[in-house]
Amino acid sequence: MNPSPSSTLSPQDSSKANRDLFDQSALSDLAQRLVEAAKRAGADAADAVAVRGVSQGVEVRDGRVEESERSEGDDVGLRVLVGQRQAVVSTNDVSGDAVTKLAERAVAMARVAPDDKYVGLADPALLARDFPDLDLLDPDVPATSELERRALEAEAAALAVKGVTKSGGASASAGMGGMVLVTSTGFHGSYLRSSQGISATAISGEGTGMERDYDFTSAPHGADLLSPEVVGRSAGERTVARSNPRKVETCKVPVVFDPRVAGSLVGHVVGAINGASIARKTSFLKDKLGQQLFARNIRIIDDPLRKRGLRSQTFDAEGVAVKKIALVDEGVLTTWLLDCATARELGLTTTGHAHRGVSSSPSPGPYNLHLEPGTPTPAELIADIKQGFYVTDLIGSGVNGVTGDYSRGASGFWIENGELTYPVSEVTIAGHLFEIFKSMQPANNLEFRYGINAPTVRIEGLTLGGR
């Protein structure tokens, strides 16, 4: 076991170490110096990102700690523009005259890069000016001993479930990530976000009859986590429920998605409206903006400003102000997800969805996504299904974003006369995303536990491929 600094420092030293991690002034100064150095080296425009990542985690199995680790690091990236040419460079070494050399190298690379008429920094009029407090940083950083306790309790709870034969391991983690963005147009913004998590995996049965399942919880604040006991018990109960699965005949039936997998349907929508795919004409939704694709009660929301959200932030990777937006409203597709470059290519305005790492240029992506709940309870949603399939796990990525064809391996439970009966495994569910969107019916049990959240969802007439 490798002890983390938080378990070996005195309380006073540990508190100071945490304060140092929360202080981004040195990163802000570094990003500013990079931008200034790029301008001196001949860049027409530039922006710099400095990213901080800190994580610690503990993994346990059979009541013992298997692994304990901590990592910590700062990285910086510089994007420069010379005319309509762009280059991006990154480093984690800024000692000595490294800032000047990095800027000179970036400008030299940009001068020999191909022209791209869509590159450029964000319009200053679109830049964020207000930075509301989204309560993303938990000042109480758990020590390694606390992470051990959480992981051990989760594992013990899983093993206590009748029918669980062994542990698949449990873990607990805590970390922090943040970004500073400085641009040559005068933008200067930063954020920090903490993260904590607990997970457990349980195994039932023996030999070829073994089944495995898991559960987990994650949140920026430790107070918002499910308890280790709840996570472990859920993992054990899910595993035991999968014991002795059957196969079913190929058929066409209603398919109901458990909340843990229903978010994948939202993910397929969002992947298809990514501005990069629209600009390349590689999305099956490329001609569907403004059209009715879902029932009128369907709303899909992206909310970067949700307090304590897993993906919340007040500005995007180009400094553009972000806002809560309905991607689908009353069943109508309302927008693409755009950064500045894809917006220019499509003749539109950025939607503030730029994301980037230190070694890449911006590209569009979502924040906190959710499908708004419907009115029926999950029980009411399946009550009239004489024969159907309730999905708890999806396997593989057989979704074609160009054509909209959908095919995924799955396991779950057979529905008979409105009730879940026996477990089912080794089946595929197939259809087309247009038909899936059209028949989507959400239940009322939305919870915010993941980056993409959805209630239980019913889809009509999917093909279930069995024996």
Coordinates of C-alpha atoms in Angstrom, one line a residue:
M1 CA 0.0 0.0 0.0
N2 CA 1.3 3.5 -0.9
P3 CA 0.2 5.9 1.8
S4 CA -1.2 9.2 0.5
P5 CA 0.1 12.5 1.8
S6 CA -3.2 13.2 3.5
S7 CA -2.8 10.2 5.8
T8 CA 0.8 11.0 6.8
L9 CA 0.7 14.8 7.2
S10 CA -0.3 16.5 10.5
P11 CA -3.7 18.1 10.4
Q12 CA -2.1 21.5 10.1
D13 CA 0.1 20.5 7.2
S14 CA -2.7 18.6 5.5
S15 CA -4.9 21.7 5.7
K16 CA -2.2 23.9 4.2
A17 CA -1.7 21.3 1.4
N18 CA -5.4 21.4 0.6
R19 CA -5.3 25.3 0.5
D20 CA -2.4 25.1 -1.9
L21 CA -4.3 22.8 -4.2
F22 CA -7.3 25.2 -4.1
D23 CA -5.1 28.2 -5.0
Q24 CA -5.0 28.6 -8.8
S25 CA -3.1 31.9 -8.8
A26 CA 0.1 30.3 -10.0
L27 CA -1.7 28.6 -12.8
S28 CA -3.5 31.8 -13.8
D29 CA -0.1 33.6 -13.9
L30 CA 1.4 30.9 -16.0
A31 CA -1.5 31.0 -18.6
Q32 CA -1.2 34.8 -18.8
R33 CA 2.6 34.6 -19.4
L34 CA 2.0 32.0 -22.2
V35 CA -0.4 34.2 -24.0
E36 CA 1.9 37.2 -23.7
A37 CA 4.9 35.1 -24.9
A38 CA 2.9 33.9 -27.9
K39 CA 2.0 37.5 -28.9
R40 CA 5.7 38.5 -28.6
A41 CA 6.6 35.5 -30.8
G42 CA 4.4 36.7 -33.6
A43 CA 0.9 35.2 -32.9
D44 CA -2.1 37.2 -34.0
A45 CA -4.2 35.7 -31.3
A46 CA -3.7 33.0 -28.6
D47 CA -5.3 31.3 -25.7
A48 CA -3.8 29.2 -22.9
V49 CA -5.4 26.6 -20.6
A50 CA -3.8 25.3 -17.4
V51 CA -5.4 22.1 -16.0
R52 CA -5.0 20.8 -12.5
G53 CA -5.7 17.2 -11.6
V54 CA -5.5 15.6 -8.2
S55 CA -6.8 12.1 -7.4
Q56 CA -6.5 9.5 -4.7
G57 CA -8.2 6.1 -4.6
V58 CA -8.3 2.9 -2.5
E59 CA -9.3 -0.6 -3.8
V60 CA -10.2 -3.4 -1.5
R61 CA -10.9 -7.1 -1.9
D62 CA -11.8 -9.7 0.7
G63 CA -11.5 -7.3 3.6
R64 CA -8.0 -6.1 2.7
V65 CA -6.6 -3.1 0.8
E66 CA -5.3 -4.2 -2.6
E67 CA -4.1 -0.8 -3.8
S68 CA -3.9 2.8 -2.6
E69 CA -2.6 5.5 -4.9
R70 CA -2.5 9.2 -5.3
S71 CA -1.6 11.3 -8.3
E72 CA -1.2 15.1 -8.7
G73 CA -0.2 17.2 -11.6
D74 CA -0.6 20.5 -13.5
D75 CA -0.5 20.7 -17.3
V76 CA -0.7 23.6 -19.7
G77 CA -1.7 24.0 -23.3
L78 CA -1.2 26.9 -25.7
R79 CA -3.2 27.5 -28.9
V80 CA -1.9 30.2 -31.3
L81 CA -3.3 31.6 -34.4
V82 CA -1.3 33.2 -37.2
G83 CA -3.7 34.5 -39.8
Q84 CA -6.1 31.5 -40.4
R85 CA -3.5 29.0 -39.3
Q86 CA -3.6 27.3 -35.9
A87 CA -1.3 25.2 -33.7
V88 CA -1.7 23.7 -30.3
V89 CA 1.2 22.6 -28.0
S90 CA 1.2 21.4 -24.4
T91 CA 3.7 20.6 -21.6
N92 CA 4.0 20.0 -17.9
D93 CA 7.4 21.5 -17.7
V94 CA 7.5 25.3 -17.4
S95 CA 10.8 25.7 -15.6
G96 CA 13.4 28.2 -16.8
D97 CA 12.7 29.8 -20.2
A98 CA 10.3 27.0 -21.1
V99 CA 7.4 29.5 -21.5
T100 CA 9.2 31.5 -24.2
K101 CA 10.4 28.3 -26.0
L102 CA 6.9 26.8 -26.0
A103 CA 5.4 29.9 -27.4
E104 CA 8.0 30.2 -30.1
R105 CA 7.5 26.5 -31.1
A106 CA 3.7 27.0 -31.3
V107 CA 4.0 30.0 -33.6
A108 CA 6.5 28.2 -35.8
M109 CA 4.1 25.3 -36.1
A110 CA 1.2 27.6 -36.9
R111 CA 3.1 29.3 -39.7
V112 CA 3.4 26.0 -41.6
A113 CA 0.0 24.7 -40.8
P114 CA -2.7 24.6 -43.5
D115 CA -5.2 27.5 -43.7
D116 CA -8.5 26.9 -41.9
K117 CA -11.1 29.7 -42.5
Y118 CA -13.1 28.6 -39.5
V119 CA -10.5 28.8 -36.8
G120 CA -10.4 31.8 -34.4
L121 CA -11.1 32.9 -30.8
A122 CA -14.6 33.6 -29.6
D123 CA -16.3 36.9 -30.3
P124 CA -15.6 39.0 -27.2
A125 CA -19.3 39.9 -27.0
L126 CA -20.0 36.2 -26.2
L127 CA -17.5 35.8 -23.4
A128 CA -18.7 35.1 -19.9
R129 CA -18.7 38.0 -17.5
D130 CA -20.7 36.5 -14.6
F131 CA -19.4 33.5 -12.7
P132 CA -22.1 32.3 -10.4
D133 CA -21.1 30.0 -7.5
L134 CA -22.2 26.5 -8.4
D135 CA -20.9 24.9 -5.2
L136 CA -18.6 22.5 -7.0
L137 CA -15.8 22.3 -4.5
D138 CA -16.0 20.3 -1.3
P139 CA -13.4 21.7 1.1
D140 CA -13.5 18.5 3.2
V141 CA -10.9 16.3 1.4
P142 CA -11.2 12.7 2.8
A143 CA -8.0 11.1 4.1
T144 CA -6.9 7.7 2.8
S145 CA -8.2 6.1 6.0
E146 CA -11.7 7.4 5.3
L147 CA -11.6 6.1 1.7
E148 CA -10.5 2.7 3.1
R149 CA -13.5 2.7 5.5
R150 CA -15.9 3.5 2.7
A151 CA -14.6 0.8 0.4
L152 CA -14.5 -1.8 3.2
E153 CA -18.1 -1.0 4.3
A154 CA -19.3 -1.2 0.7
E155 CA -17.7 -4.6 0.2
A156 CA -19.0 -5.9 3.5
A157 CA -22.6 -4.9 2.6
A158 CA -22.3 -6.6 -0.8
L159 CA -21.0 -9.9 0.8
A160 CA -23.8 -9.8 3.4
V161 CA -26.5 -10.2 0.7
K162 CA -27.8 -13.8 0.6
G163 CA -26.6 -15.5 -2.6
V164 CA -23.4 -13.5 -3.1
T165 CA -20.5 -16.0 -3.1
K166 CA -17.6 -13.7 -3.4
S167 CA -16.4 -10.1 -3.8
G168 CA -15.5 -8.5 -7.1
G169 CA -13.8 -5.7 -5.1
A170 CA -14.8 -2.3 -3.9
S171 CA -13.3 1.1 -4.2
A172 CA -13.5 4.7 -3.0
S173 CA -12.0 7.7 -4.5
A174 CA -11.7 11.4 -4.2
G175 CA -10.2 14.0 -6.5
M176 CA -10.2 17.5 -7.8
G177 CA -9.9 19.0 -11.3
G178 CA -9.8 22.5 -12.5
M179 CA -9.0 24.8 -15.4
V180 CA -7.7 28.3 -16.0
L181 CA -8.4 29.9 -19.4
V182 CA -6.7 33.1 -20.5
T183 CA -7.2 34.5 -24.0
S184 CA -5.5 37.4 -25.9
T185 CA -8.9 39.1 -26.2
G186 CA -8.9 39.7 -22.4
F187 CA -10.9 36.7 -21.0
H188 CA -9.6 35.3 -17.8
G189 CA -11.7 32.6 -16.0
S190 CA -11.1 29.6 -13.8
Y191 CA -13.0 26.9 -11.9
L192 CA -12.3 24.0 -9.6
R193 CA -14.5 20.9 -9.1
S194 CA -14.1 18.2 -6.6
S195 CA -15.3 14.6 -7.0
Q196 CA -15.8 11.7 -4.7
G197 CA -17.1 8.1 -5.5
I198 CA -17.8 4.7 -4.0
S199 CA -18.3 1.5 -6.0
A200 CA -18.7 -2.2 -5.3
T201 CA -18.9 -5.4 -7.5
A202 CA -20.4 -8.7 -6.3
I203 CA -20.3 -12.2 -7.7
S204 CA -22.9 -14.9 -7.3
G205 CA -22.8 -18.6 -8.3
E206 CA -19.8 -20.8 -9.1
G207 CA -17.8 -21.8 -12.2
T208 CA -19.6 -21.2 -15.5
G209 CA -22.8 -20.2 -13.6
M210 CA -21.2 -17.1 -12.0
E211 CA -23.0 -13.8 -12.4
R212 CA -21.5 -10.3 -11.7
D213 CA -23.0 -6.9 -11.2
Y214 CA -22.1 -3.6 -9.6
D215 CA -23.3 -0.3 -8.3
F216 CA -21.6 3.1 -7.6
T217 CA -22.2 6.6 -6.5
S218 CA -20.4 9.8 -7.4
A219 CA -20.8 13.5 -6.6
P220 CA -18.7 16.6 -6.2
H221 CA -19.5 16.7 -2.5
G222 CA -19.1 13.8 -0.1
A223 CA -22.4 14.6 1.6
D224 CA -24.3 13.9 -1.7
L225 CA -22.9 10.3 -2.0
L226 CA -25.1 7.3 -1.3
S227 CA -23.8 5.5 1.8
P228 CA -21.2 2.7 1.3
E229 CA -23.8 0.3 2.8
V230 CA -26.5 1.3 0.2
V231 CA -24.0 0.9 -2.7
G232 CA -22.7 -2.5 -1.5
R233 CA -26.2 -3.9 -0.8
S234 CA -27.5 -2.7 -4.2
A235 CA -24.5 -4.4 -6.0
G236 CA -25.2 -7.6 -4.1
E237 CA -28.9 -7.6 -4.8
R238 CA -28.4 -6.8 -8.5
T239 CA -26.0 -9.7 -8.8
V240 CA -28.2 -12.2 -7.0
A241 CA -31.2 -11.1 -9.2
R242 CA -29.3 -12.1 -12.3
S243 CA -28.7 -15.7 -11.1
N244 CA -29.7 -18.6 -13.5
P245 CA -30.5 -16.4 -16.5
R246 CA -32.5 -17.8 -19.4
K247 CA -32.5 -17.2 -23.2
V248 CA -35.6 -16.2 -25.1
E249 CA -36.8 -16.7 -28.6
T250 CA -36.3 -13.9 -31.2
C251 CA -39.4 -11.6 -31.1
K252 CA -40.6 -8.0 -31.4
V253 CA -41.7 -6.7 -28.0
P254 CA -41.8 -3.5 -25.9
V255 CA -38.4 -2.8 -24.3
V256 CA -38.1 -0.9 -21.0
F257 CA -34.8 0.7 -20.1
D258 CA -33.7 0.8 -16.4
P259 CA -32.6 4.3 -15.4
R260 CA -29.0 3.1 -15.2
V261 CA -29.0 2.5 -19.0
A262 CA -31.8 4.8 -20.2
G263 CA -29.4 7.7 -20.3
S264 CA -27.6 6.0 -23.2
L265 CA -30.7 6.9 -25.3
V266 CA -30.1 10.5 -24.5
G267 CA -26.5 10.1 -25.3
H268 CA -27.4 8.9 -28.8
V269 CA -29.4 12.1 -29.4
V270 CA -26.6 14.3 -28.2
G271 CA -24.0 12.5 -30.2
A272 CA -26.1 13.0 -33.4
I273 CA -26.5 16.7 -32.9
N274 CA -22.8 17.4 -32.2
G275 CA -21.8 20.3 -34.5
A276 CA -18.7 18.4 -35.7
S277 CA -20.9 15.6 -37.1
I278 CA -23.4 18.0 -38.6
A279 CA -20.6 20.0 -40.3
R280 CA -19.1 16.8 -41.7
K281 CA -22.6 15.5 -42.7
T282 CA -22.0 12.3 -40.8
S283 CA -25.1 12.4 -38.6
F284 CA -28.5 10.8 -39.4
L285 CA -30.1 14.0 -37.9
K286 CA -28.2 16.4 -40.1
D287 CA -31.5 17.6 -41.8
K288 CA -33.8 17.4 -38.8
L289 CA -33.3 20.7 -37.0
G290 CA -36.6 22.1 -36.0
Q291 CA -38.5 18.9 -36.7
Q292 CA -40.8 16.9 -34.4
L293 CA -38.8 13.7 -33.6
F294 CA -40.4 12.7 -30.2
A295 CA -43.8 12.9 -28.6
R296 CA -44.8 16.3 -27.3
N297 CA -44.1 15.5 -23.7
I298 CA -40.4 14.9 -24.4
R299 CA -37.8 17.4 -23.2
I300 CA -34.0 16.8 -23.1
I301 CA -32.1 19.4 -21.1
D302 CA -28.5 20.4 -20.9
D303 CA -27.8 22.4 -17.8
P304 CA -24.1 23.5 -17.2
L305 CA -25.3 25.7 -14.3
R306 CA -26.8 23.0 -12.1
K307 CA -25.5 23.4 -8.6
R308 CA -23.2 20.6 -7.5
G309 CA -23.6 19.0 -11.0
L310 CA -21.0 16.5 -12.1
R311 CA -20.2 18.5 -15.3
S312 CA -21.2 22.0 -14.2
Q313 CA -19.1 25.1 -15.1
T314 CA -19.8 28.7 -15.8
F315 CA -17.9 29.1 -19.1
D316 CA -16.8 26.8 -22.0
A317 CA -13.3 26.1 -23.2
E318 CA -13.3 29.2 -25.4
G319 CA -14.5 31.5 -22.5
V320 CA -18.1 31.7 -23.9
A321 CA -20.9 32.1 -21.4
V322 CA -22.9 28.9 -20.9
K323 CA -26.6 28.5 -20.2
K324 CA -29.3 25.9 -19.5
I325 CA -30.9 24.9 -22.8
A326 CA -33.6 22.5 -24.0
L327 CA -32.0 20.4 -26.8
V328 CA -35.4 18.8 -27.4
D329 CA -38.4 20.8 -26.5
E330 CA -42.0 19.4 -26.8
G331 CA -40.5 16.7 -28.9
V332 CA -38.8 19.2 -31.4
L333 CA -35.1 19.2 -32.0
T334 CA -34.1 22.8 -31.3
T335 CA -30.3 23.1 -31.7
W336 CA -27.0 21.7 -32.5
L337 CA -24.1 21.6 -29.9
L338 CA -21.6 24.1 -31.3
D339 CA -18.2 25.6 -30.5
C340 CA -17.0 28.6 -32.4
A341 CA -15.3 26.8 -35.3
T342 CA -18.3 24.5 -36.1
A343 CA -20.7 27.4 -35.7
R344 CA -18.7 29.4 -38.3
E345 CA -18.7 26.5 -40.6
L346 CA -22.5 26.1 -40.3
G347 CA -23.2 29.9 -40.5
L348 CA -24.5 29.9 -36.9
T349 CA -23.4 31.2 -33.4
T350 CA -21.7 29.0 -30.9
T351 CA -23.9 27.5 -28.2
G352 CA -21.1 27.6 -25.6
H353 CA -20.4 23.9 -25.8
A354 CA -16.7 24.0 -26.5
H355 CA -14.5 21.5 -24.6
R356 CA -10.8 20.9 -24.8
G357 CA -7.8 19.3 -23.2
V358 CA -4.3 20.9 -23.1
S359 CA -3.2 19.2 -26.3
S360 CA -6.3 19.7 -28.5
S361 CA -8.2 22.5 -30.1
P362 CA -11.8 23.0 -28.9
S363 CA -14.6 20.7 -30.0
P364 CA -18.3 20.5 -29.0
G365 CA -19.7 18.5 -26.2
P366 CA -22.5 18.4 -23.6
Y367 CA -22.6 19.2 -19.8
N368 CA -25.2 17.9 -17.4
L369 CA -27.9 16.1 -19.5
H370 CA -31.2 14.8 -18.5
L371 CA -34.5 13.6 -19.9
E372 CA -37.4 15.2 -18.1
P373 CA -39.7 12.7 -16.3
G374 CA -43.1 11.7 -17.4
T375 CA -46.2 11.1 -15.2
P376 CA -46.5 7.2 -14.9
T377 CA -44.6 5.3 -12.3
P378 CA -42.3 2.6 -13.5
A379 CA -44.9 0.0 -12.5
E380 CA -47.6 1.8 -14.5
L381 CA -45.2 2.0 -17.5
I382 CA -45.0 -1.8 -17.8
A383 CA -48.4 -2.7 -16.4
D384 CA -50.0 -3.4 -19.8
I385 CA -47.0 -5.3 -21.3
K386 CA -48.1 -8.9 -21.8
Q387 CA -44.6 -9.9 -23.0
G388 CA -41.6 -7.6 -23.0
F389 CA -38.0 -7.1 -21.9
Y390 CA -36.6 -4.9 -19.1
V391 CA -33.0 -3.9 -19.8
T392 CA -30.5 -3.5 -17.0
D393 CA -27.2 -3.7 -18.9
L394 CA -26.1 -2.9 -22.4
I395 CA -23.0 -4.4 -24.1
G396 CA -21.0 -3.1 -27.0
S397 CA -21.5 0.1 -29.1
G398 CA -23.5 -1.1 -32.1
V399 CA -25.1 2.2 -32.9
N400 CA -24.5 3.8 -36.4
G401 CA -24.5 7.6 -36.0
V402 CA -24.6 8.0 -39.8
T403 CA -27.6 5.8 -40.5
G404 CA -29.3 5.7 -37.1
D405 CA -29.3 1.9 -37.0
Y406 CA -29.4 0.6 -33.4
S407 CA -28.2 -2.8 -32.2
R408 CA -26.9 -3.5 -28.7
G409 CA -26.1 -6.6 -26.7
A410 CA -28.2 -6.7 -23.5
S411 CA -29.2 -8.5 -20.4
G412 CA -32.1 -7.9 -18.0
F413 CA -35.5 -9.4 -17.1
W414 CA -38.4 -10.8 -19.0
I415 CA -41.7 -9.0 -18.5
E416 CA -44.8 -11.1 -18.4
N417 CA -48.3 -9.7 -17.7
G418 CA -46.9 -6.4 -16.4
E419 CA -44.4 -8.0 -13.9
L420 CA -40.6 -8.7 -14.0
T421 CA -40.2 -12.5 -13.9
Y422 CA -36.9 -14.3 -14.7
P423 CA -33.4 -12.9 -15.7
V424 CA -32.5 -13.0 -19.4
S425 CA -29.0 -12.8 -20.9
E426 CA -27.2 -13.0 -24.2
V427 CA -29.8 -11.2 -26.3
T428 CA -29.6 -8.2 -28.7
I429 CA -32.0 -5.4 -29.0
A430 CA -32.3 -3.8 -32.5
G431 CA -34.2 -1.1 -34.2
H432 CA -33.8 2.4 -35.7
L433 CA -33.2 5.5 -33.6
F434 CA -36.0 7.4 -35.4
E435 CA -38.5 4.8 -34.3
I436 CA -36.9 4.7 -30.8
F437 CA -37.2 8.5 -30.4
K438 CA -40.8 8.5 -31.7
S439 CA -42.1 5.9 -29.2
M440 CA -40.1 7.0 -26.1
Q441 CA -42.2 7.1 -22.9
P442 CA -40.5 8.2 -19.7
A443 CA -41.6 7.3 -16.2
N444 CA -41.6 9.7 -13.2
N445 CA -38.5 8.4 -11.4
L446 CA -35.8 10.8 -12.5
E447 CA -32.8 11.0 -10.2
F448 CA -29.6 13.0 -10.7
R449 CA -26.8 10.4 -10.2
Y450 CA -24.8 10.5 -13.4
G451 CA -23.5 12.9 -16.1
I452 CA -26.5 11.8 -18.2
N453 CA -29.7 11.1 -16.3
A454 CA -33.0 9.6 -17.3
P455 CA -36.0 8.0 -15.7
T456 CA -37.2 4.5 -16.7
V457 CA -38.0 4.6 -20.4
R458 CA -40.3 2.5 -22.5
I459 CA -39.7 1.9 -26.2
E460 CA -42.2 0.1 -28.4
G461 CA -41.6 -2.6 -31.0
L462 CA -37.8 -3.3 -30.8
T463 CA -36.6 -6.6 -32.1
L464 CA -35.2 -8.9 -29.4
G465 CA -32.6 -11.3 -30.9
G466 CA -32.5 -14.5 -28.9
R467 CA -31.9 -18.2 -29.7

